[in-house]
Every structure is written in structure tokens, then in C-alpha cells.
Amino acid sequence: MKNRLSRAAAAGGHGRANGWPVAVVAAWRGWSGCALLAACGGAFAGDQLTVTELAPGVFVHVGIHAGATPENQGAIANVGFVIGEHCVAVIDSGGSFAEGVALRSAIKTRTALPVCYVINTHVHPDHVYGNAAFAADRPHVVGHRNLAASMRARQAYYVGYLERTLGAAQAAQS
């Protein structure tokens, strides 16, 4: 992961000086610990997303262990962000546009730095449907080289899933 992320950071013109590889490893270790200890549980209501600072500049929202519903707006995955020296990296953007907006708001309350990266760890809808909330930031989207093709291949199913679980309005935004 270190080399790929360093190359992705360098390609974005921000280089390795930001410390992204170290910060991302710290985030993953923190998220794993929170999941195992259930110590960082958070709520999501409307546009408020509870995030916990695991280490300086490393934040996580621990999703609930349930299926996506209109009430939880698809906020069932662990999502978070790392504040670097020059910008912010989002690690998974959430299960809906609404969750992505709430995550973006949580970032903006903690830093004025721009979001330069949205890292999609994998193709599941609860991890990628918040991406649209960051479109105005024009971030580099980082993921597996087959991520875009996988998303296209599953698009009809995932859009249907989102419409069935969260409603047509949320699906249209996400």
C-alpha cells in the first residue's frame, strides 16, 4: 500500500512529504482497533456525523452494524479522513450522498485544507456512494485499478439497491 499511495500522492503533485503512507497506516490500525473494541461507535442524524480522532489528524466514523435504511441513510460502513500538511484524504466516502455531505461537513469543521484525495477501499455501495458529495473539491479518486470497471459492471444492481433501501431521491443524488 505504501508504494501505491506514495505514487498516487506524487501524481497529484503533493509528493511524499505529506506523510500519507504513515497516516493511512495509522488510520487503518486505529479503525481496526475501534472495530474490535467497539470503542468508537458513532451516530448519524441528518447532516451530523460523529467522528472520533484516533491520532492527531486521523478521524473515523464507525458505521452501525445493520443494513442500509432511510433512517440511517446508508451510514453503515467505517469511513474517515486524514488531515495532512497540505490537504485531506478521505478514506471511503459512505453509503449515500447524505452521508458524504455529512462527512465533508465534519472535515470542514476541523480544517480549512482542501480534500485532495478520496480513497475507495473497495466497490461496495456503503463505501462509495458518498463520493458525489466531494465532486466540488475535484479530488483525485484513488482505488484499485479495476475499481471503475467494477462500479460500472455493478451499477444497475447498486442503483436498484439504493432505490429499494434509501429511496429514489437519495439514489438520484448518490
C-alpha positions as MATLAB code, in Angstrom:
seq = 'MKNRLSRAAAAGGHGRANGWPVAVVAAWRGWSGCALLAACGGAFAGDQLTVTELAPGVFVHVGIHAGATPENQGAIANVGFVIGEHCVAVIDSGGSFAEGVALRSAIKTRTALPVCYVINTHVHPDHVYGNAAFAADRPHVVGHRNLAASMRARQAYYVGYLERTLGAAQAAQS';
ca = [
       0.000    0.000    0.000;
       2.802    2.407    0.829;
       4.276    2.492   -2.669;
       0.930    2.738   -4.455;
      -0.291    5.517   -2.213;
       3.015    7.368   -2.493;
       2.803    7.184   -6.281;
      -0.798    8.380   -6.171;
       0.170   11.276   -3.933;
       3.127   12.159   -6.149;
       0.930   12.067   -9.242;
      -1.328   14.622   -7.600;
       1.608   16.970   -7.128;
       1.664   16.669   -3.357;
       4.575   14.219   -3.044;
       5.597   12.076   -0.156;
       6.281   14.995    2.164;
       2.672   14.914    3.269;
       3.277   11.663    5.093;
       0.234    9.964    3.543;
       1.525    6.404    3.834;
       2.218    6.721    7.549;
      -1.068    8.478    8.207;
      -3.091    5.931    6.280;
      -1.441    3.026    8.092;
      -2.246    4.737   11.395;
      -5.846    5.197   10.292;
      -6.222    1.549    9.354;
      -4.721    0.392   12.626;
      -6.997    2.735   14.535;
     -10.101    1.651   12.648;
      -9.282   -2.000   13.245;
      -8.848   -1.339   16.943;
     -12.120    0.564   17.159;
     -13.988   -2.176   15.366;
     -12.562   -4.846   17.656;
     -13.118   -2.909   20.852;
     -16.356   -1.197   19.796;
     -14.919    1.881   21.481;
     -15.591    4.447   18.794;
     -19.270    3.989   17.974;
     -20.891    6.957   16.317;
     -24.271    8.218   15.301;
     -25.530    9.813   12.131;
     -28.585   12.017   12.183;
     -29.368   14.319    9.308;
     -26.212   16.225    8.477;
     -24.375   15.425   11.722;
     -21.770   12.665   11.577;
     -19.984   11.700   14.774;
     -16.261   11.271   14.192;
     -13.550   10.260   16.640;
      -9.941   11.457   16.457;
      -7.806    8.316   16.745;
      -4.462   10.081   16.433;
      -3.560   13.672   15.567;
      -5.324   14.390   12.273;
      -6.785   10.887   11.866;
     -10.583   10.681   12.178;
     -13.097    7.833   11.881;
     -16.853    7.434   11.893;
     -17.720    3.869   12.864;
     -20.802    2.775   10.965;
     -23.589    0.872   12.636;
     -23.786   -2.880   12.174;
     -27.074   -3.006   10.276;
     -28.449   -2.866    6.793;
     -28.957    0.433    4.998;
     -32.284    2.120    5.795;
     -33.827    5.546    5.193;
     -33.270    6.273    8.900;
     -29.517    5.602    8.874;
     -29.116    6.915    5.300;
     -26.731    4.103    4.443;
     -24.177    5.093    7.107;
     -23.211    1.510    7.886;
     -19.516    1.441    6.924;
     -16.493    2.787    8.715;
     -15.444    5.995    6.950;
     -12.948    8.669    7.803;
     -10.290   11.126    6.834;
      -6.671   12.040    7.418;
      -5.609   15.676    7.627;
      -2.184   16.059    6.016;
       0.120   19.049    5.765;
      -1.420   20.380    2.553;
      -4.759   18.638    2.149;
      -7.161   15.960    3.350;
      -7.527   12.334    2.261;
     -10.976   10.788    2.665;
     -10.964    7.043    3.227;
     -14.292    5.715    1.956;
     -16.988    8.333    1.496;
     -20.033    6.499    2.809;
     -23.211    4.795    1.727;
     -25.145    7.773    0.382;
     -24.814   11.317   -0.842;
     -26.215   12.459    2.530;
     -23.501   10.624    4.441;
     -20.857   12.047    2.109;
     -22.190   15.568    2.731;
     -22.092   14.948    6.487;
     -18.532   13.609    6.257;
     -17.481   16.641    4.221;
     -19.088   18.885    6.860;
     -17.201   17.062    9.636;
     -13.971   17.684    7.721;
     -14.743   21.387    7.233;
     -15.340   21.845   10.983;
     -11.818   20.551   11.659;
      -9.717   22.091    8.886;
      -9.786   24.625    6.078;
      -7.485   22.424    3.981;
      -8.934   21.114    0.717;
      -9.899   17.493    0.120;
      -7.398   16.241   -2.478;
      -7.991   12.501   -2.284;
     -10.976   10.204   -1.969;
      -9.673    6.698   -1.393;
     -12.168    3.942   -2.193;
     -11.033    0.774   -0.444;
     -13.441   -1.398   -2.425;
     -16.566   -1.296   -4.576;
     -19.349   -1.907   -2.018;
     -22.052    0.777   -2.145;
     -21.742    1.617    1.565;
     -18.173    2.753    0.864;
     -18.513    4.668   -2.435;
     -21.947    6.285   -2.700;
     -20.775    9.352   -0.774;
     -18.210   10.198   -3.486;
     -20.553   12.654   -5.221;
     -20.530   14.884   -2.126;
     -16.856   15.650   -2.821;
     -17.233   16.478   -6.537;
     -16.829   20.230   -5.967;
     -13.443   19.571   -4.329;
     -12.213   17.872   -7.526;
     -10.198   15.273   -5.575;
      -8.040   12.531   -7.023;
     -10.002    9.299   -6.604;
      -7.684    6.511   -5.516;
      -8.640    2.856   -5.746;
      -7.802   -0.464   -7.290;
      -7.056   -0.217  -10.988;
     -10.255   -2.199  -11.715;
     -12.474   -0.130   -9.403;
     -14.132    1.984  -12.114;
     -14.873   -1.068  -14.265;
     -16.251   -2.927  -11.239;
     -18.511    0.007  -10.385;
     -19.800    0.188  -13.970;
     -20.442   -3.565  -14.036;
     -22.493   -3.369  -10.811;
     -24.143   -0.012  -11.474;
     -27.654   -1.255  -12.291;
     -27.733   -3.564   -9.279;
     -26.308   -0.989   -6.866;
     -28.628    1.794   -8.060;
     -31.578   -0.576   -7.633;
     -30.335   -1.487   -4.158;
     -30.040    2.169   -3.215;
     -33.531    2.939   -4.539;
     -35.026   -0.009   -2.610;
     -33.233    0.725    0.659;
     -32.920    4.525    0.802;
     -35.458    5.740   -1.750;
     -35.359    7.185   -5.243;
     -34.403   10.716   -4.135;
     -31.283    9.529   -2.286;
     -30.359    7.233   -5.184;
     -30.625   10.113   -7.653;
     -28.180   12.229   -5.602;
     -25.712    9.438   -4.967;
];
